[in-house]
PDB file of C-alpha atoms in Angstrom:
ATOM      1  CA  MET A   1      10.004 -35.434 -56.191  1.00 39.00           C
ATOM      2  CA  LYS A   2       7.010 -37.555 -57.121  1.00 40.00           C
ATOM      3  CA  LEU A   3       7.047 -39.345 -54.003  1.00 40.00           C
ATOM      4  CA  ARG A   4       7.255 -35.941 -51.987  1.00 42.00           C
ATOM      5  CA  LYS A   5       4.223 -35.003 -53.915  1.00 41.00           C
ATOM      6  CA  VAL A   6       2.348 -38.095 -53.244  1.00 41.00           C
ATOM      7  CA  SER A   7       2.935 -37.848 -49.327  1.00 44.00           C
ATOM      8  CA  ALA A   8       1.767 -34.507 -49.253  1.00 44.00           C
ATOM      9  CA  ALA A   9      -1.512 -34.955 -50.966  1.00 43.00           C
ATOM     10  CA  SER A  10      -1.745 -38.007 -48.402  1.00 42.00           C
ATOM     11  CA  ALA A  11      -1.106 -36.244 -45.535  1.00 44.00           C
ATOM     12  CA  ALA A  12      -3.878 -33.159 -46.742  1.00 44.00           C
ATOM     13  CA  VAL A  13      -6.246 -35.612 -47.399  1.00 39.00           C
ATOM     14  CA  LEU A  14      -5.634 -37.434 -43.818  1.00 37.00           C
ATOM     15  CA  ALA A  15      -5.975 -34.487 -42.349  1.00 44.00           C
ATOM     16  CA  LEU A  16      -9.302 -33.348 -43.882  1.00 40.00           C
ATOM     17  CA  ALA A  17     -10.329 -37.059 -42.846  1.00 42.00           C
ATOM     18  CA  LEU A  18      -9.325 -36.658 -39.250  1.00 39.00           C
ATOM     19  CA  ALA A  19     -10.776 -32.840 -38.847  1.00 42.00           C
ATOM     20  CA  ALA A  20     -14.340 -34.151 -40.174  1.00 42.00           C
ATOM     21  CA  THR A  21     -14.569 -36.961 -37.926  1.00 40.00           C
ATOM     22  CA  ALA A  22     -13.826 -34.302 -34.727  1.00 42.00           C
ATOM     23  CA  CYS A  23     -16.313 -32.208 -36.126  1.00 42.00           C
ATOM     24  CA  GLY A  24     -19.201 -35.227 -36.412  1.00 41.00           C
ATOM     25  CA  SER A  25     -18.089 -36.376 -32.913  1.00 38.00           C
ATOM     26  CA  ASP A  26     -18.499 -33.571 -31.011  1.00 40.00           C
ATOM     27  CA  ASP A  27     -22.138 -32.478 -31.481  1.00 42.00           C
ATOM     28  CA  LYS A  28     -23.611 -36.331 -31.308  1.00 43.00           C
ATOM     29  CA  ASP A  29     -27.553 -35.395 -31.564  1.00 50.00           C
ATOM     30  CA  ASP A  30     -29.876 -38.781 -30.571  1.00 51.00           C
ATOM     31  CA  THR A  31     -32.892 -37.020 -32.293  1.00 44.00           C
ATOM     32  CA  SER A  32     -31.632 -37.819 -35.705  1.00 41.00           C
ATOM     33  CA  SER A  33     -31.225 -41.499 -35.353  1.00 40.00           C
ATOM     34  CA  GLY A  34     -33.653 -44.385 -34.658  1.00 39.00           C
ATOM     35  CA  SER A  35     -32.383 -45.139 -31.306  1.00 41.00           C
ATOM     36  CA  SER A  36     -34.263 -44.436 -28.048  1.00 44.00           C
ATOM     37  CA  GLY A  37     -31.691 -42.656 -26.052  1.00 49.00           C
ATOM     38  CA  GLY A  38     -27.859 -43.083 -25.228  1.00 53.00           C
ATOM     39  CA  GLY A  39     -26.962 -40.255 -27.067  1.00 62.00           C
ATOM     40  CA  ASP A  40     -24.997 -37.140 -26.172  1.00 90.00           C
ATOM     41  CA  LYS A  41     -27.923 -34.872 -26.142  1.00 95.00           C
ATOM     42  CA  ILE A  42     -31.924 -34.943 -26.939  1.00 98.00           C
ATOM     43  CA  LYS A  43     -33.870 -32.126 -28.430  1.00 98.00           C
ATOM     44  CA  ILE A  44     -37.846 -32.265 -26.774  1.00 98.00           C
ATOM     45  CA  GLY A  45     -40.755 -30.108 -28.319  1.00 98.00           C
ATOM     46  CA  ILE A  46     -42.538 -28.060 -25.828  1.00 98.00           C
ATOM     47  CA  LYS A  47     -44.367 -24.799 -25.465  1.00 95.00           C
ATOM     48  CA  TYR A  48     -43.081 -21.796 -24.659  1.00 95.00           C
ATOM     49  CA  ASP A  49     -45.949 -19.718 -23.506  1.00 91.00           C
ATOM     50  CA  GLN A  50     -48.146 -21.937 -21.355  1.00 93.00           C
ATOM     51  CA  PRO A  51     -47.599 -21.149 -17.581  1.00 95.00           C
ATOM     52  CA  GLY A  52     -47.857 -24.413 -15.704  1.00 95.00           C
ATOM     53  CA  LEU A  53     -47.441 -26.525 -18.462  1.00 97.00           C
ATOM     54  CA  GLY A  54     -44.370 -25.123 -20.575  1.00 97.00           C
ATOM     55  CA  LEU A  55     -42.973 -21.923 -20.181  1.00 96.00           C
ATOM     56  CA  LYS A  56     -39.660 -20.260 -21.163  1.00 97.00           C
ATOM     57  CA  GLU A  57     -38.652 -18.117 -17.803  1.00 96.00           C
ATOM     58  CA  PRO A  58     -36.863 -14.950 -18.576  1.00 96.00           C
ATOM     59  CA  ASP A  59     -33.824 -16.301 -17.392  1.00 97.00           C
ATOM     60  CA  GLY A  60     -33.702 -19.045 -20.053  1.00 97.00           C
ATOM     61  CA  SER A  61     -34.779 -21.622 -17.894  1.00 97.00           C
ATOM     62  CA  PHE A  62     -38.135 -23.715 -18.470  1.00 98.00           C
ATOM     63  CA  SER A  63     -41.055 -24.466 -16.177  1.00 97.00           C
ATOM     64  CA  GLY A  64     -44.237 -26.316 -16.272  1.00 97.00           C
ATOM     65  CA  PHE A  65     -45.963 -29.894 -15.936  1.00 98.00           C
ATOM     66  CA  ASP A  66     -45.164 -30.929 -19.539  1.00 98.00           C
ATOM     67  CA  VAL A  67     -41.486 -29.821 -18.745  1.00 98.00           C
ATOM     68  CA  ASP A  68     -41.441 -32.196 -15.875  1.00 98.00           C
ATOM     69  CA  VAL A  69     -42.863 -34.762 -17.553  1.00 98.00           C
ATOM     70  CA  ALA A  70     -40.196 -34.482 -20.583  1.00 98.00           C
ATOM     71  CA  THR A  71     -37.450 -33.987 -17.892  1.00 98.00           C
ATOM     72  CA  TYR A  72     -38.584 -37.343 -16.142  1.00 98.00           C
ATOM     73  CA  VAL A  73     -38.792 -39.386 -19.432  1.00 98.00           C
ATOM     74  CA  ALA A  74     -35.713 -38.121 -20.884  1.00 98.00           C
ATOM     75  CA  LYS A  75     -33.674 -39.236 -17.926  1.00 98.00           C
ATOM     76  CA  GLU A  76     -35.381 -42.604 -18.029  1.00 98.00           C
ATOM     77  CA  LEU A  77     -34.253 -42.583 -21.771  1.00 97.00           C
ATOM     78  CA  GLY A  78     -30.693 -41.668 -20.482  1.00 97.00           C
ATOM     79  CA  TYR A  79     -30.291 -38.207 -20.649  1.00 97.00           C
ATOM     80  CA  GLU A  80     -29.554 -35.711 -17.540  1.00 97.00           C
ATOM     81  CA  PRO A  81     -30.933 -32.223 -17.568  1.00 96.00           C
ATOM     82  CA  ASN A  82     -28.277 -30.780 -19.059  1.00 96.00           C
ATOM     83  CA  GLN A  83     -28.433 -33.024 -22.164  1.00 98.00           C
ATOM     84  CA  ILE A  84     -31.860 -31.893 -23.288  1.00 98.00           C
ATOM     85  CA  THR A  85     -32.427 -29.048 -25.579  1.00 98.00           C
ATOM     86  CA  PHE A  86     -35.971 -27.705 -25.241  1.00 98.00           C
ATOM     87  CA  VAL A  87     -37.473 -26.572 -28.852  1.00 98.00           C
ATOM     88  CA  GLU A  88     -40.816 -24.516 -29.103  1.00 96.00           C
ATOM     89  CA  THR A  89     -43.086 -26.575 -31.205  1.00 94.00           C
ATOM     90  CA  LYS A  90     -46.243 -24.652 -32.093  1.00 89.00           C
ATOM     91  CA  SER A  91     -49.342 -26.380 -32.022  1.00 88.00           C
ATOM     92  CA  ALA A  92     -49.429 -26.303 -35.956  1.00 87.00           C
ATOM     93  CA  ASP A  93     -46.102 -27.383 -36.428  1.00 92.00           C
ATOM     94  CA  ARG A  94     -46.078 -30.481 -33.802  1.00 94.00           C
ATOM     95  CA  GLU A  95     -46.654 -33.069 -36.738  1.00 95.00           C
ATOM     96  CA  ASN A  96     -43.873 -31.866 -39.121  1.00 96.00           C
ATOM     97  CA  ALA A  97     -41.550 -31.099 -36.350  1.00 97.00           C
ATOM     98  CA  LEU A  98     -41.610 -35.046 -35.346  1.00 98.00           C
ATOM     99  CA  ALA A  99     -41.531 -35.802 -39.294  1.00 97.00           C
ATOM    100  CA  ARG A 100     -38.290 -33.425 -40.129  1.00 97.00           C
ATOM    101  CA  GLY A 101     -36.465 -35.180 -37.109  1.00 97.00           C
ATOM    102  CA  ASP A 102     -36.389 -31.983 -35.427  1.00 98.00           C
ATOM    103  CA  VAL A 103     -37.267 -33.192 -32.082  1.00 98.00           C
ATOM    104  CA  LYS A 104     -37.118 -37.000 -30.420  1.00 98.00           C
ATOM    105  CA  PHE A 105     -40.592 -36.305 -28.681  1.00 98.00           C
ATOM    106  CA  ILE A 106     -43.031 -33.574 -28.131  1.00 98.00           C
ATOM    107  CA  ALA A 107     -44.761 -33.188 -24.698  1.00 98.00           C
ATOM    108  CA  ALA A 108     -46.741 -29.902 -25.413  1.00 96.00           C
ATOM    109  CA  THR A 109     -50.466 -30.345 -24.420  1.00 94.00           C
ATOM    110  CA  TYR A 110     -50.599 -32.697 -27.287  1.00 95.00           C
ATOM    111  CA  SER A 111     -54.245 -34.280 -27.243  1.00 94.00           C
ATOM    112  CA  ILE A 112     -54.174 -37.877 -28.627  1.00 96.00           C
ATOM    113  CA  ASN A 113     -56.812 -37.761 -31.452  1.00 93.00           C
ATOM    114  CA  ASP A 114     -57.674 -40.431 -34.474  1.00 94.00           C
ATOM    115  CA  GLU A 115     -56.527 -37.606 -36.995  1.00 93.00           C
ATOM    116  CA  ARG A 116     -53.034 -37.102 -35.315  1.00 94.00           C
ATOM    117  CA  ALA A 117     -52.601 -40.591 -34.780  1.00 96.00           C
ATOM    118  CA  LYS A 118     -52.396 -41.103 -38.791  1.00 96.00           C
ATOM    119  CA  LYS A 119     -49.241 -38.847 -38.759  1.00 96.00           C
ATOM    120  CA  VAL A 120     -47.629 -39.263 -35.130  1.00 98.00           C
ATOM    121  CA  ASP A 121     -47.436 -41.854 -32.601  1.00 98.00           C
ATOM    122  CA  PHE A 122     -48.326 -41.330 -29.217  1.00 98.00           C
ATOM    123  CA  ALA A 123     -46.981 -42.675 -25.961  1.00 98.00           C
ATOM    124  CA  GLY A 124     -49.423 -42.065 -22.677  1.00 98.00           C
ATOM    125  CA  PRO A 125     -51.559 -40.525 -22.028  1.00 98.00           C
ATOM    126  CA  TYR A 126     -50.028 -38.793 -19.210  1.00 98.00           C
ATOM    127  CA  LEU A 127     -52.960 -36.355 -18.267  1.00 98.00           C
ATOM    128  CA  LEU A 128     -56.365 -36.173 -18.724  1.00 97.00           C
ATOM    129  CA  ALA A 129     -57.887 -32.392 -19.293  1.00 96.00           C
ATOM    130  CA  HIS A 130     -61.091 -31.073 -19.895  1.00 96.00           C
ATOM    131  CA  GLN A 131     -62.556 -27.855 -21.372  1.00 95.00           C
ATOM    132  CA  ASP A 132     -63.268 -25.359 -18.587  1.00 95.00           C
ATOM    133  CA  LEU A 133     -64.165 -21.867 -17.487  1.00 96.00           C
ATOM    134  CA  LEU A 134     -62.218 -19.895 -15.626  1.00 96.00           C
ATOM    135  CA  VAL A 135     -63.787 -17.078 -13.495  1.00 97.00           C
ATOM    136  CA  LYS A 136     -63.272 -14.344 -11.303  1.00 97.00           C
ATOM    137  CA  LYS A 137     -63.143 -15.691  -7.543  1.00 95.00           C
ATOM    138  CA  ASP A 138     -66.033 -13.475  -6.279  1.00 96.00           C
ATOM    139  CA  SER A 139     -67.812 -14.318  -9.741  1.00 97.00           C
ATOM    140  CA  ASP A 140     -71.440 -15.501  -9.520  1.00 96.00           C
ATOM    141  CA  ILE A 141     -70.712 -17.729 -12.433  1.00 97.00           C
ATOM    142  CA  ALA A 142     -71.430 -21.301 -10.948  1.00 95.00           C
ATOM    143  CA  LYS A 143     -72.070 -23.121 -14.403  1.00 93.00           C
ATOM    144  CA  GLY A 144     -71.618 -22.785 -18.457  1.00 93.00           C
ATOM    145  CA  ALA A 145     -75.379 -21.301 -18.626  1.00 95.00           C
ATOM    146  CA  ASP A 146     -74.784 -18.687 -16.353  1.00 96.00           C
ATOM    147  CA  LEU A 147     -73.073 -17.229 -19.249  1.00 96.00           C
ATOM    148  CA  ASN A 148     -75.914 -16.054 -21.292  1.00 96.00           C
ATOM    149  CA  GLY A 149     -75.545 -12.442 -21.656  1.00 96.00           C
ATOM    150  CA  LYS A 150     -71.900 -12.375 -20.263  1.00 96.00           C
ATOM    151  CA  ASN A 151     -68.806 -12.021 -21.892  1.00 97.00           C
ATOM    152  CA  LEU A 152     -66.489 -14.760 -22.564  1.00 96.00           C
ATOM    153  CA  CYS A 153     -63.005 -15.281 -23.910  1.00 96.00           C
ATOM    154  CA  SER A 154     -60.680 -17.359 -25.984  1.00 92.00           C
ATOM    155  CA  VAL A 155     -58.183 -17.137 -28.438  1.00 89.00           C
ATOM    156  CA  THR A 156     -58.534 -16.432 -32.104  1.00 84.00           C
ATOM    157  CA  GLY A 157     -59.051 -19.477 -34.181  1.00 74.00           C
ATOM    158  CA  SER A 158     -60.190 -21.894 -31.386  1.00 80.00           C
ATOM    159  CA  THR A 159     -63.330 -23.779 -31.304  1.00 82.00           C
ATOM    160  CA  SER A 160     -63.557 -23.407 -27.206  1.00 88.00           C
ATOM    161  CA  ALA A 161     -65.513 -20.335 -26.803  1.00 87.00           C
ATOM    162  CA  GLN A 162     -68.040 -21.537 -29.994  1.00 86.00           C
ATOM    163  CA  ASN A 163     -68.355 -25.293 -28.310  1.00 88.00           C
ATOM    164  CA  VAL A 164     -69.505 -23.292 -25.091  1.00 91.00           C
ATOM    165  CA  ARG A 165     -72.130 -21.299 -26.923  1.00 88.00           C
ATOM    166  CA  ASP A 166     -73.561 -24.160 -29.200  1.00 90.00           C
ATOM    167  CA  LYS A 167     -73.737 -26.589 -26.014  1.00 89.00           C
ATOM    168  CA  ILE A 168     -74.703 -24.515 -22.853  1.00 92.00           C
ATOM    169  CA  ALA A 169     -74.913 -20.601 -23.450  1.00 95.00           C
ATOM    170  CA  PRO A 170     -76.207 -19.726 -26.989  1.00 96.00           C
ATOM    171  CA  LYS A 171     -76.639 -16.134 -25.625  1.00 96.00           C
ATOM    172  CA  ALA A 172     -72.858 -15.696 -24.393  1.00 95.00           C
ATOM    173  CA  ASN A 173     -71.258 -12.655 -26.023  1.00 95.00           C
ATOM    174  CA  LEU A 174     -68.100 -14.288 -27.509  1.00 94.00           C
ATOM    175  CA  LYS A 175     -64.797 -12.270 -27.398  1.00 94.00           C
ATOM    176  CA  GLN A 176     -61.609 -13.542 -29.504  1.00 92.00           C
ATOM    177  CA  LEU A 177     -58.035 -12.259 -28.359  1.00 93.00           C
ATOM    178  CA  GLY A 178     -54.502 -12.956 -29.794  1.00 88.00           C
ATOM    179  CA  GLY A 179     -53.473 -15.299 -27.077  1.00 87.00           C
ATOM    180  CA  TYR A 180     -54.583 -16.593 -23.373  1.00 89.00           C
ATOM    181  CA  SER A 181     -52.398 -14.114 -21.514  1.00 91.00           C
ATOM    182  CA  GLU A 182     -54.623 -11.450 -23.087  1.00 94.00           C
ATOM    183  CA  CYS A 183     -57.723 -12.887 -22.274  1.00 95.00           C
ATOM    184  CA  ILE A 184     -56.566 -13.909 -18.382  1.00 95.00           C
ATOM    185  CA  SER A 185     -55.774  -9.835 -18.427  1.00 95.00           C
ATOM    186  CA  ALA A 186     -59.142  -9.000 -19.847  1.00 97.00           C
ATOM    187  CA  LEU A 187     -60.726 -11.097 -17.217  1.00 97.00           C
ATOM    188  CA  GLN A 188     -58.553  -9.444 -14.323  1.00 97.00           C
ATOM    189  CA  SER A 189     -59.810  -5.905 -15.513  1.00 97.00           C
ATOM    190  CA  GLY A 190     -63.375  -7.238 -16.013  1.00 97.00           C
ATOM    191  CA  ALA A 191     -63.359  -6.461 -19.672  1.00 98.00           C
ATOM    192  CA  VAL A 192     -64.519 -10.120 -19.757  1.00 98.00           C
ATOM    193  CA  ASP A 193     -66.664 -12.401 -17.482  1.00 98.00           C
ATOM    194  CA  ALA A 194     -64.750 -15.782 -18.244  1.00 97.00           C
ATOM    195  CA  VAL A 195     -62.265 -17.488 -20.402  1.00 97.00           C
ATOM    196  CA  THR A 196     -62.268 -20.981 -21.690  1.00 96.00           C
ATOM    197  CA  THR A 197     -59.834 -23.538 -22.921  1.00 94.00           C
ATOM    198  CA  ASP A 198     -58.401 -26.711 -21.234  1.00 95.00           C
ATOM    199  CA  ASP A 199     -58.705 -26.681 -17.362  1.00 95.00           C
ATOM    200  CA  SER A 200     -54.691 -27.471 -17.352  1.00 95.00           C
ATOM    201  CA  ILE A 201     -54.165 -24.497 -19.038  1.00 95.00           C
ATOM    202  CA  LEU A 202     -56.465 -22.530 -17.155  1.00 95.00           C
ATOM    203  CA  ALA A 203     -54.935 -23.698 -14.134  1.00 93.00           C
ATOM    204  CA  GLY A 204     -51.375 -22.669 -15.052  1.00 94.00           C
ATOM    205  CA  PHE A 205     -52.222 -19.039 -15.977  1.00 93.00           C
ATOM    206  CA  ALA A 206     -54.243 -18.871 -12.373  1.00 91.00           C
ATOM    207  CA  ALA A 207     -51.460 -20.401 -10.622  1.00 90.00           C
ATOM    208  CA  GLN A 208     -48.881 -17.551 -11.392  1.00 91.00           C
ATOM    209  CA  ASP A 209     -47.804 -15.157  -8.427  1.00 90.00           C
ATOM    210  CA  LYS A 210     -49.452 -12.321 -10.082  1.00 91.00           C
ATOM    211  CA  TYR A 211     -52.764 -13.935 -10.555  1.00 93.00           C
ATOM    212  CA  LYS A 212     -52.810 -16.317  -7.122  1.00 88.00           C
ATOM    213  CA  GLY A 213     -56.107 -16.335  -5.350  1.00 91.00           C
ATOM    214  CA  GLN A 214     -57.839 -14.017  -7.911  1.00 95.00           C
ATOM    215  CA  PHE A 215     -59.861 -16.828 -10.188  1.00 95.00           C
ATOM    216  CA  LYS A 216     -60.949 -20.109  -9.926  1.00 93.00           C
ATOM    217  CA  LEU A 217     -62.256 -22.730 -12.165  1.00 94.00           C
ATOM    218  CA  VAL A 218     -66.049 -23.347 -12.897  1.00 94.00           C
ATOM    219  CA  GLY A 219     -65.489 -27.492 -13.292  1.00 92.00           C
ATOM    220  CA  GLU A 220     -67.418 -27.570 -16.565  1.00 91.00           C
ATOM    221  CA  LYS A 221     -66.000 -30.804 -18.426  1.00 91.00           C
ATOM    222  CA  LEU A 222     -67.194 -29.862 -21.714  1.00 91.00           C
ATOM    223  CA  SER A 223     -64.504 -32.222 -23.541  1.00 92.00           C
ATOM    224  CA  ASN A 224     -62.150 -34.711 -22.761  1.00 94.00           C
ATOM    225  CA  GLU A 225     -58.660 -33.945 -23.698  1.00 94.00           C
ATOM    226  CA  ASN A 226     -55.945 -36.827 -23.427  1.00 97.00           C
ATOM    227  CA  TYR A 227     -52.591 -35.330 -23.532  1.00 97.00           C
ATOM    228  CA  GLY A 228     -49.874 -37.506 -24.946  1.00 98.00           C
ATOM    229  CA  VAL A 229     -46.127 -37.556 -26.072  1.00 98.00           C
ATOM    230  CA  GLY A 230     -45.653 -37.218 -29.790  1.00 98.00           C
ATOM    231  CA  VAL A 231     -43.332 -39.572 -31.354  1.00 98.00           C
ATOM    232  CA  LYS A 232     -42.346 -39.845 -34.896  1.00 98.00           C
ATOM    233  CA  LYS A 233     -44.417 -42.349 -36.544  1.00 98.00           C
ATOM    234  CA  GLY A 234     -43.173 -45.922 -36.568  1.00 97.00           C
ATOM    235  CA  ASP A 235     -40.856 -45.528 -33.472  1.00 98.00           C
ATOM    236  CA  LYS A 236     -42.115 -47.920 -31.441  1.00 97.00           C
ATOM    237  CA  ALA A 237     -39.220 -48.336 -29.460  1.00 98.00           C
ATOM    238  CA  THR A 238     -39.369 -45.283 -28.305  1.00 98.00           C
ATOM    239  CA  VAL A 239     -43.036 -45.558 -27.688  1.00 98.00           C
ATOM    240  CA  ASP A 240     -42.440 -48.363 -25.355  1.00 98.00           C
ATOM    241  CA  LYS A 241     -39.756 -46.617 -23.574  1.00 98.00           C
ATOM    242  CA  ILE A 242     -41.815 -43.643 -22.537  1.00 98.00           C
ATOM    243  CA  ASN A 243     -44.763 -45.550 -21.982  1.00 98.00           C
ATOM    244  CA  ALA A 244     -42.540 -47.391 -19.328  1.00 98.00           C
ATOM    245  CA  ALA A 245     -40.927 -44.000 -17.954  1.00 98.00           C
ATOM    246  CA  LEU A 246     -44.580 -42.372 -17.549  1.00 98.00           C
ATOM    247  CA  GLU A 247     -45.957 -45.814 -15.349  1.00 98.00           C
ATOM    248  CA  LYS A 248     -42.707 -45.164 -13.260  1.00 98.00           C
ATOM    249  CA  MET A 249     -43.539 -41.401 -12.994  1.00 98.00           C
ATOM    250  CA  VAL A 250     -46.729 -42.365 -11.536  1.00 98.00           C
ATOM    251  CA  SER A 251     -45.680 -45.128  -9.415  1.00 98.00           C
ATOM    252  CA  ASP A 252     -43.159 -43.470  -7.796  1.00 98.00           C
ATOM    253  CA  GLY A 253     -45.274 -39.959  -6.690  1.00 98.00           C
ATOM    254  CA  ALA A 254     -43.304 -37.983  -9.313  1.00 98.00           C
ATOM    255  CA  TRP A 255     -46.645 -37.514 -11.348  1.00 98.00           C
ATOM    256  CA  ASP A 256     -48.680 -36.589  -8.109  1.00 96.00           C
ATOM    257  CA  LYS A 257     -45.667 -33.622  -7.278  1.00 96.00           C
ATOM    258  CA  ALA A 258     -45.414 -32.385 -10.669  1.00 97.00           C
ATOM    259  CA  VAL A 259     -49.133 -31.708 -10.285  1.00 95.00           C
ATOM    260  CA  THR A 260     -49.153 -30.076  -7.222  1.00 92.00           C
ATOM    261  CA  GLU A 261     -46.163 -27.992  -7.914  1.00 92.00           C
ATOM    262  CA  ASN A 262     -47.736 -26.579 -11.290  1.00 92.00           C
ATOM    263  CA  PHE A 263     -51.110 -26.438 -10.672  1.00 89.00           C
ATOM    264  CA  GLY A 264     -52.114 -26.373  -7.085  1.00 80.00           C
ATOM    265  CA  PRO A 265     -52.109 -22.632  -6.296  1.00 77.00           C
ATOM    266  CA  ALA A 266     -55.176 -22.494  -8.621  1.00 79.00           C
ATOM    267  CA  GLU A 267     -56.802 -25.585  -6.826  1.00 78.00           C
ATOM    268  CA  TYR A 268     -57.013 -27.562 -10.127  1.00 86.00           C
ATOM    269  CA  LYS A 269     -59.059 -30.860  -9.196  1.00 87.00           C
ATOM    270  CA  ASN A 270     -57.343 -32.868 -11.659  1.00 90.00           C
ATOM    271  CA  GLU A 271     -58.391 -36.360 -12.785  1.00 93.00           C
ATOM    272  CA  LYS A 272     -56.152 -39.446 -11.425  1.00 95.00           C
ATOM    273  CA  ALA A 273     -53.229 -40.492 -13.695  1.00 97.00           C
ATOM    274  CA  PRO A 274     -54.454 -42.084 -16.808  1.00 97.00           C
ATOM    275  CA  LYS A 275     -53.548 -45.698 -17.611  1.00 97.00           C
ATOM    276  CA  ILE A 276     -51.454 -46.144 -20.562  1.00 96.00           C
ATOM    277  CA  GLY A 277     -53.214 -46.689 -23.570  1.00 96.00           C
ATOM    278  CA  VAL A 278     -56.597 -46.037 -22.450  1.00 97.00           C
ATOM    279  CA  ILE A 279     -58.286 -42.853 -24.327  1.00 96.00           C
ATOM    280  CA  VAL A 280     -60.985 -41.426 -22.509  1.00 96.00           C
ATOM    281  CA  LYS A 281     -63.636 -39.997 -25.486  1.00 92.00           C
TER     282      LYS A 281
END
């Protein structure tokens, strides 16, 4: 009788162990380990609301230059597009998302600076952007100083508009709205005369089908924004692999193709692909 009870208990323990093993093997996610590829899937942080850079489309797909860079890098790390899970990482949460291990890396208009580099490691840069102005195609605003007495829009909490007024147009009227899409709509309606933020972001909005041919970039270079790929602090192996992937993306022409496809309709005069590790101050 005792022998049968022991056998039954052992069988139950064995069944539980097998079930746990099966559950663990179905959802391998490389983002929780220190390795740099070869898992069943990978989580990558992007923006969901920046046309031309990182945008979640109505059908659930993703588009934009950052998305193209992330997809190319992931492939070099050993992942096909169907193995990628894109995770929305808003600006304020990027460092925390990496520290928590929510994502393996982040490509989300993530400008490299000294303060951020204390908390995360960066691969790249992969794009050099500048703060610029977007105006209507027929606007007489040809330079920043022309904004004196005009309405300038930026997003609430951003320092971009104040930067313009401090440096080149002290009499500009600052208008702050909840998002860049609202600023672009205000520009289209004539409620504001210009919108300011990174030229890459402005070009992405201007390249949308509903805005094609309506706007132009002025060409002011009010700041240098070195976009990098954020990686968890200390994960040098992943940084090295991403840097190699970015160099390959430039050398095989995929980088130029992605720039043209995502920003071309806005006549975006982009800088050449930056060299890995070279930060333009």
